[in-house]
Coordinates of C-alpha atoms in Angstrom, one line a residue:
M20 CA 33.9 -47.6 -126.4
K21 CA 35.3 -45.3 -123.7
R22 CA 35.4 -41.6 -124.4
G23 CA 38.6 -39.9 -123.3
T24 CA 40.9 -36.9 -123.9
A25 CA 44.6 -36.5 -123.7
V26 CA 45.8 -32.9 -122.9
F27 CA 49.4 -32.1 -123.8
L28 CA 50.9 -29.4 -121.7
K29 CA 54.0 -27.9 -120.0
Y30 CA 54.5 -26.8 -116.5
P31 CA 53.9 -23.0 -116.5
E32 CA 57.4 -21.9 -115.8
P33 CA 58.1 -18.4 -117.1
G34 CA 60.1 -18.4 -120.2
K35 CA 59.2 -22.1 -121.0
V36 CA 55.5 -21.6 -122.1
K37 CA 53.8 -19.4 -124.6
T38 CA 57.1 -18.0 -125.8
R39 CA 55.5 -16.1 -128.8
L40 CA 53.1 -14.4 -126.5
A41 CA 55.9 -13.7 -124.0
K42 CA 57.7 -11.5 -126.7
S43 CA 54.8 -9.1 -126.3
I44 CA 53.7 -9.3 -122.7
G45 CA 56.7 -10.7 -120.9
A46 CA 57.6 -14.2 -119.6
E47 CA 55.8 -13.8 -116.2
S48 CA 52.6 -12.5 -117.7
S49 CA 52.7 -15.1 -120.5
A50 CA 53.0 -17.9 -117.9
S51 CA 50.1 -16.5 -115.9
A52 CA 48.1 -16.3 -119.1
F53 CA 48.8 -19.9 -119.9
R54 CA 47.6 -20.9 -116.4
V55 CA 44.3 -19.2 -117.2
M56 CA 44.0 -21.0 -120.5
V57 CA 44.7 -24.4 -119.0
G58 CA 42.0 -23.8 -116.3
R59 CA 39.4 -23.0 -118.9
V60 CA 40.4 -26.0 -121.1
F61 CA 39.9 -28.4 -118.2
E62 CA 36.7 -26.6 -117.1
N63 CA 35.2 -27.1 -120.6
L64 CA 36.5 -30.7 -120.8
R65 CA 34.9 -31.7 -117.4
Q66 CA 31.5 -30.5 -118.7
A67 CA 31.9 -32.9 -121.6
Q68 CA 32.0 -35.8 -119.1
P69 CA 34.8 -38.0 -120.5
D70 CA 35.3 -41.5 -119.2
F71 CA 39.0 -40.7 -118.7
V72 CA 41.4 -37.8 -119.0
A73 CA 45.2 -38.2 -119.6
V74 CA 47.5 -35.3 -118.8
V75 CA 50.6 -35.7 -120.9
Y76 CA 53.0 -33.4 -119.3
D77 CA 56.5 -31.9 -119.6
P78 CA 59.0 -31.8 -118.1
P79 CA 58.9 -35.5 -117.3
D80 CA 60.4 -35.1 -113.8
Q81 CA 57.8 -32.6 -112.6
E82 CA 54.8 -34.9 -112.0
Q83 CA 54.3 -33.7 -108.4
Q84 CA 54.3 -30.1 -109.5
I85 CA 51.9 -30.8 -112.3
R86 CA 49.6 -32.8 -110.0
S87 CA 49.6 -30.0 -107.4
W88 CA 48.9 -27.3 -109.9
L89 CA 46.0 -29.1 -111.7
E90 CA 44.4 -30.7 -108.6
P91 CA 41.5 -28.3 -108.3
W92 CA 40.4 -29.3 -111.8
L93 CA 41.5 -32.9 -112.0
S94 CA 39.6 -33.7 -108.7
T95 CA 36.4 -32.6 -110.4
F96 CA 36.4 -35.4 -113.0
A97 CA 34.1 -38.2 -112.4
G98 CA 36.1 -40.5 -114.7
E99 CA 39.6 -41.8 -114.4
V100 CA 42.6 -39.5 -114.5
L101 CA 46.1 -40.5 -115.8
L102 CA 49.4 -38.5 -115.7
I103 CA 51.8 -39.5 -118.5
P104 CA 55.2 -37.9 -118.9
Q105 CA 56.0 -36.7 -122.4
A106 CA 58.6 -38.6 -124.5
P107 CA 61.6 -36.8 -125.9
G108 CA 61.7 -35.5 -129.5
D109 CA 59.8 -33.1 -131.6
L110 CA 56.0 -32.5 -131.3
G111 CA 55.3 -35.5 -133.6
A112 CA 57.3 -37.9 -131.6
R113 CA 55.7 -36.7 -128.3
L114 CA 52.2 -37.0 -129.8
E115 CA 52.9 -40.5 -131.1
A116 CA 54.3 -41.7 -127.8
G117 CA 51.7 -40.1 -125.6
I118 CA 48.8 -41.4 -127.8
A119 CA 50.3 -44.9 -127.7
R120 CA 50.4 -44.8 -123.9
C121 CA 46.8 -43.8 -123.7
F122 CA 45.7 -46.7 -125.9
E123 CA 47.8 -49.0 -123.7
H124 CA 45.6 -48.0 -120.8
F125 CA 42.3 -47.9 -122.8
P126 CA 42.6 -50.0 -126.0
D127 CA 38.9 -49.6 -126.9
A128 CA 38.6 -45.8 -126.8
A129 CA 37.5 -42.9 -128.8
L130 CA 40.4 -40.6 -127.9
T131 CA 40.6 -36.9 -128.5
V132 CA 44.0 -35.2 -128.2
T133 CA 44.4 -31.5 -127.6
G134 CA 46.8 -28.9 -126.3
A135 CA 46.0 -26.4 -123.5
D136 CA 45.7 -23.1 -125.3
C137 CA 42.4 -23.4 -127.1
I138 CA 39.6 -22.1 -124.8
E139 CA 37.0 -22.4 -127.6
I140 CA 36.7 -26.1 -127.4
E141 CA 33.2 -26.3 -126.0
P142 CA 31.8 -29.6 -124.5
E143 CA 29.8 -30.1 -127.6
I144 CA 32.9 -30.3 -129.8
Y145 CA 34.4 -33.1 -127.7
G146 CA 31.1 -34.9 -127.9
G147 CA 30.9 -34.4 -131.7
A148 CA 34.5 -35.8 -132.1
W149 CA 33.8 -38.9 -130.0
A150 CA 30.5 -39.5 -131.9
E151 CA 32.3 -39.3 -135.3
L152 CA 34.9 -41.9 -134.1
E153 CA 32.2 -44.2 -132.8
T154 CA 30.3 -44.1 -136.1
G155 CA 33.0 -44.7 -138.6
A156 CA 35.7 -42.0 -138.7
D157 CA 39.3 -43.2 -138.4
A158 CA 40.6 -39.7 -137.7
V159 CA 38.9 -36.4 -136.7
Y160 CA 40.6 -33.0 -136.9
G161 CA 39.7 -29.6 -135.4
P162 CA 41.2 -26.9 -137.7
T163 CA 42.6 -23.6 -136.5
D164 CA 42.6 -20.4 -138.5
D165 CA 46.4 -20.4 -138.7
G166 CA 46.7 -23.7 -140.7
G167 CA 47.2 -26.0 -137.7
Y168 CA 44.8 -28.0 -135.7
Y169 CA 43.6 -27.8 -132.1
L170 CA 42.4 -31.4 -131.8
V171 CA 42.9 -34.8 -133.4
G172 CA 40.7 -37.7 -132.6
L173 CA 41.6 -41.4 -133.1
K174 CA 40.3 -44.8 -132.1
R175 CA 43.6 -46.6 -132.4
P176 CA 47.3 -45.5 -132.6
I177 CA 48.2 -44.4 -136.2
P178 CA 51.9 -43.4 -135.9
E179 CA 52.3 -42.2 -139.5
L180 CA 50.0 -39.3 -138.8
F181 CA 52.7 -37.7 -136.7
Q182 CA 55.8 -38.6 -138.8
N183 CA 57.3 -36.3 -141.4
V184 CA 54.8 -33.6 -140.7
P185 CA 55.9 -29.9 -140.5
W186 CA 54.8 -28.5 -137.1
S187 CA 53.7 -25.0 -136.2
V188 CA 53.4 -23.8 -139.8
E189 CA 50.5 -22.9 -142.1
E190 CA 50.8 -26.3 -143.8
T191 CA 50.5 -28.5 -140.7
L192 CA 46.8 -29.4 -141.0
Q193 CA 47.0 -29.9 -144.8
A194 CA 50.1 -32.1 -144.5
S195 CA 48.4 -34.2 -141.8
L196 CA 45.3 -34.6 -144.0
D197 CA 47.4 -35.7 -146.9
V198 CA 49.1 -38.3 -144.9
A199 CA 45.7 -39.6 -143.6
R200 CA 44.2 -39.7 -147.0
E201 CA 47.2 -41.6 -148.4
A202 CA 46.7 -44.1 -145.7
G203 CA 43.1 -44.6 -146.7
L204 CA 41.6 -43.2 -143.5
A205 CA 38.1 -41.9 -143.2
I206 CA 38.4 -38.3 -142.0
E207 CA 36.0 -35.9 -140.5
L208 CA 36.5 -32.2 -139.7
L209 CA 35.2 -30.3 -136.7
P210 CA 34.3 -26.6 -136.5
Q211 CA 37.2 -24.2 -136.8
C212 CA 38.5 -22.7 -133.5
S213 CA 41.3 -20.3 -132.6
D214 CA 44.1 -21.2 -130.2
I215 CA 46.1 -18.5 -128.4
D216 CA 49.7 -17.9 -129.4
T217 CA 49.9 -14.1 -130.1
V218 CA 49.1 -11.0 -128.2
R219 CA 46.3 -10.3 -130.7
E220 CA 44.7 -13.7 -130.0
W221 CA 45.2 -13.2 -126.2
E222 CA 43.5 -9.8 -126.3
A223 CA 40.6 -11.2 -128.4
A224 CA 40.0 -13.9 -125.8
Q225 CA 39.5 -11.5 -122.9
E226 CA 35.8 -11.3 -123.2
K227 CA 35.6 -15.1 -122.9
L228 CA 37.9 -14.9 -119.9
A229 CA 36.1 -12.2 -118.0
A230 CA 35.8 -12.6 -114.3
R231 CA 32.7 -14.6 -113.2
P232 CA 30.9 -14.8 -109.8
A233 CA 31.0 -18.0 -107.8
L234 CA 29.2 -19.7 -104.9
F235 CA 31.7 -21.3 -102.6
F236 CA 30.4 -24.4 -100.8
D237 CA 31.5 -26.0 -97.5
R238 CA 31.1 -29.8 -97.8
D239 CA 30.0 -31.7 -94.7
G240 CA 26.7 -30.4 -93.4
V241 CA 26.1 -28.5 -96.7
V242 CA 26.7 -30.7 -99.7
N243 CA 26.3 -33.9 -97.8
E244 CA 24.7 -34.9 -94.6
S245 CA 26.8 -33.9 -91.5
P246 CA 28.8 -36.7 -89.9
G247 CA 28.4 -35.0 -86.5
P248 CA 31.7 -34.6 -84.6
G249 CA 33.5 -37.2 -86.7
Y250 CA 34.5 -37.5 -90.4
V251 CA 33.1 -38.9 -93.5
L252 CA 35.7 -41.7 -94.2
D253 CA 34.1 -43.8 -96.9
L254 CA 31.6 -43.8 -99.7
E255 CA 29.0 -45.6 -97.6
S256 CA 28.9 -42.6 -95.2
F257 CA 28.6 -40.0 -97.9
H258 CA 25.0 -38.9 -98.7
L259 CA 24.2 -35.8 -100.8
Q260 CA 21.7 -33.3 -99.4
E261 CA 18.5 -32.6 -101.3
G262 CA 18.7 -29.5 -103.5
I263 CA 22.5 -29.4 -104.0
G264 CA 22.4 -30.7 -107.6
E265 CA 19.5 -28.4 -108.5
S266 CA 21.4 -25.4 -106.9
I267 CA 24.6 -26.1 -108.9
A268 CA 22.6 -26.5 -112.1
L269 CA 20.9 -23.1 -111.4
L270 CA 24.3 -21.5 -110.9
H271 CA 25.7 -22.8 -114.1
D272 CA 22.6 -21.7 -116.1
C273 CA 23.2 -18.2 -114.9
G274 CA 26.9 -18.1 -115.6
W275 CA 28.1 -18.7 -112.0
L276 CA 30.8 -21.2 -110.9
A277 CA 30.3 -23.7 -108.1
I278 CA 33.5 -24.2 -106.0
L279 CA 33.9 -26.6 -103.1
V280 CA 36.2 -25.5 -100.3
T281 CA 36.4 -28.2 -97.6
S282 CA 38.5 -29.1 -94.5
Q283 CA 39.3 -32.8 -94.4
R284 CA 41.6 -33.2 -91.4
G285 CA 40.8 -36.9 -91.3
V286 CA 43.5 -37.3 -94.0
G287 CA 46.1 -35.6 -92.0
K288 CA 45.2 -37.6 -88.9
G289 CA 45.7 -40.9 -90.9
L290 CA 42.0 -41.9 -90.7
M291 CA 41.7 -42.0 -94.5
S292 CA 44.1 -41.6 -97.4
S293 CA 44.2 -38.9 -100.0
Q294 CA 43.1 -41.5 -102.6
E295 CA 40.1 -42.4 -100.4
L296 CA 39.2 -38.7 -100.3
H297 CA 39.6 -38.5 -104.0
N298 CA 37.3 -41.5 -104.5
I299 CA 34.6 -39.8 -102.4
H300 CA 34.8 -36.7 -104.5
R301 CA 34.8 -38.6 -107.7
E302 CA 31.6 -40.4 -106.7
M303 CA 30.1 -37.1 -105.5
Q304 CA 30.7 -35.6 -108.9
R305 CA 29.2 -38.6 -110.7
E306 CA 26.0 -38.3 -108.6
L307 CA 25.8 -34.5 -109.1
E308 CA 26.3 -34.8 -112.9
E309 CA 23.3 -37.2 -113.0
I310 CA 21.0 -34.8 -111.2
G311 CA 22.0 -31.6 -113.0
G312 CA 25.3 -30.1 -112.1
A313 CA 28.8 -30.8 -110.6
F314 CA 31.4 -28.7 -109.0
D315 CA 33.8 -26.7 -111.2
G316 CA 36.7 -26.8 -108.8
I317 CA 37.5 -28.6 -105.5
Y318 CA 39.9 -27.3 -102.9
A319 CA 40.6 -29.5 -99.8
F320 CA 42.6 -28.7 -96.7
T321 CA 43.9 -32.1 -95.6
D322 CA 46.4 -31.0 -92.8
L323 CA 49.1 -33.0 -94.6
P324 CA 52.6 -31.4 -94.6
D325 CA 52.5 -30.8 -98.3
C326 CA 49.0 -29.4 -98.3
S327 CA 48.9 -26.2 -100.4
Y328 CA 46.2 -24.5 -98.2
A329 CA 45.8 -23.3 -94.6
A330 CA 43.0 -24.3 -92.3
K331 CA 39.7 -22.3 -92.2
P332 CA 39.1 -19.5 -91.5
D333 CA 42.2 -18.6 -93.4
P334 CA 40.9 -17.7 -96.9
A335 CA 43.7 -19.5 -98.7
M336 CA 41.4 -21.9 -100.5
I337 CA 39.1 -19.1 -101.7
E338 CA 42.0 -16.9 -102.8
A339 CA 43.5 -19.8 -104.8
A340 CA 40.2 -20.4 -106.5
I341 CA 39.8 -16.7 -107.3
S342 CA 43.2 -16.8 -109.0
D343 CA 42.7 -20.1 -110.8
F344 CA 39.2 -19.5 -112.1
G345 CA 39.3 -15.7 -112.6
I346 CA 36.5 -15.2 -110.0
D347 CA 34.9 -11.8 -109.2
R348 CA 35.0 -11.7 -105.4
S349 CA 32.7 -8.6 -105.3
R350 CA 29.8 -10.7 -106.6
S351 CA 30.6 -14.1 -105.0
W352 CA 29.1 -15.7 -102.0
M353 CA 29.9 -18.5 -99.5
I354 CA 27.6 -21.1 -98.0
G355 CA 28.6 -23.0 -94.8
D356 CA 27.4 -24.4 -91.5
A357 CA 30.1 -23.1 -89.2
D358 CA 31.6 -19.8 -88.0
R359 CA 34.9 -20.6 -89.7
D360 CA 33.1 -20.7 -93.1
I361 CA 31.5 -17.4 -92.6
K362 CA 34.7 -15.8 -91.3
M363 CA 36.7 -17.2 -94.2
A364 CA 34.3 -15.6 -96.7
Q365 CA 34.5 -12.3 -94.8
L366 CA 38.3 -12.4 -94.8
A367 CA 38.3 -13.0 -98.5
G368 CA 36.1 -10.0 -99.1
L369 CA 33.1 -11.9 -100.7
A370 CA 29.8 -10.2 -101.3
G371 CA 27.8 -12.3 -98.9
T372 CA 27.4 -15.4 -96.8
I373 CA 24.7 -18.1 -96.2
R374 CA 24.6 -20.3 -93.1
V375 CA 22.9 -23.6 -92.9
V376 CA 21.7 -23.5 -89.3
G377 CA 22.1 -26.7 -87.4
E378 CA 23.7 -28.0 -84.2
K379 CA 26.8 -25.8 -84.4
A380 CA 26.9 -22.7 -82.2
V381 CA 26.5 -19.4 -84.0
G382 CA 29.1 -16.8 -83.0
I383 CA 29.3 -14.9 -86.4
E384 CA 26.1 -13.9 -88.1
A385 CA 25.7 -14.7 -91.8
D386 CA 23.8 -12.5 -94.3
C387 CA 21.2 -15.2 -94.8
N388 CA 20.2 -18.4 -93.0
L389 CA 18.7 -21.7 -94.1
T390 CA 17.3 -24.5 -91.9
E391 CA 17.3 -27.0 -94.8
I392 CA 19.5 -27.2 -97.9
S393 CA 16.4 -28.0 -100.0
E394 CA 15.6 -24.3 -99.5
L395 CA 18.8 -23.2 -101.3
P396 CA 17.5 -23.0 -104.9
E397 CA 14.7 -20.6 -104.0
L398 CA 17.1 -18.5 -101.9
L399 CA 19.6 -18.2 -104.7
Q400 CA 16.9 -16.9 -107.0
N401 CA 15.8 -14.4 -104.4
I402 CA 19.1 -12.9 -103.2
L403 CA 21.7 -13.4 -105.9
Q404 CA 19.7 -11.5 -108.6
F405 CA 20.3 -13.8 -111.5

């Protein structure tokens, strides 16, 4: 049975998301807050290692905008990723239709369904929900303290669970449970969590959303063996360096993020497709998860006309990650093997830089140097003061 999650969300257009919160902090600030929530939801979900993720989005005609916005997170999933437009109708109709589409793609699945405003759903909660479905439960609910639910889990479509239910009121969960019991379903409840709808809830979440430090990684020559003057164009040519998985696991254990910022001009030159690049990164994440830790975000300059970032040493990829993940630049570092990596980090105002010394000429000195990536875990413990 495949384990998967469907995340229902809207594009973060001011005035269209978190409207209750917007009454207190304004539409622009509310939309920015929603972006932060979504990022944390996907970050936690990736750590649960689902076999697939479905983004059920609204408005239906904004797939490209949704894909571009979520790419740094979606590209980190080792499993399959689907984008499904939401159906018209009330929340019940949209849930019913979106869930049906997920089971069309994955008929034999333990499916959890959630929104994008509950940052308290830890990886263990997803795992617990999947386990309950695999061992006999027909429906699993995660209750919120306002009478609703932050998650529902199913192993087949059950349309009646989303029909004739009052939504966004104190009775939502109880009404849903009544319907499930009347249908003779075996039900399990998960730990209670809080979602974020009001300014009080948003303020209470600030400690969880505090800025964190990150180590930014260049890819070729750092994460994987250098291809020399060419490009890594296929999976057969991609080989992880010794020590990368251990280093990322160490970062995570100490509350740091691991962010990949890579230039992949081979896509823009037509030597490989965006999908082929995505396949390499998906396999990279699978391998890293098996040995201890995978990247939290992936940013790639492809030199395509619609690429959101500028080429190194422009710090655009780092700046985007700082905004997306809430990163504290004053405590963050960069590791790379070229002058453009070091310069990019300096332009972004990061705390320090690490160079992997190799065949590339050194014109800009880094704060620390390595001759082998296998030395990185020890260096991190010595210089980053965990």
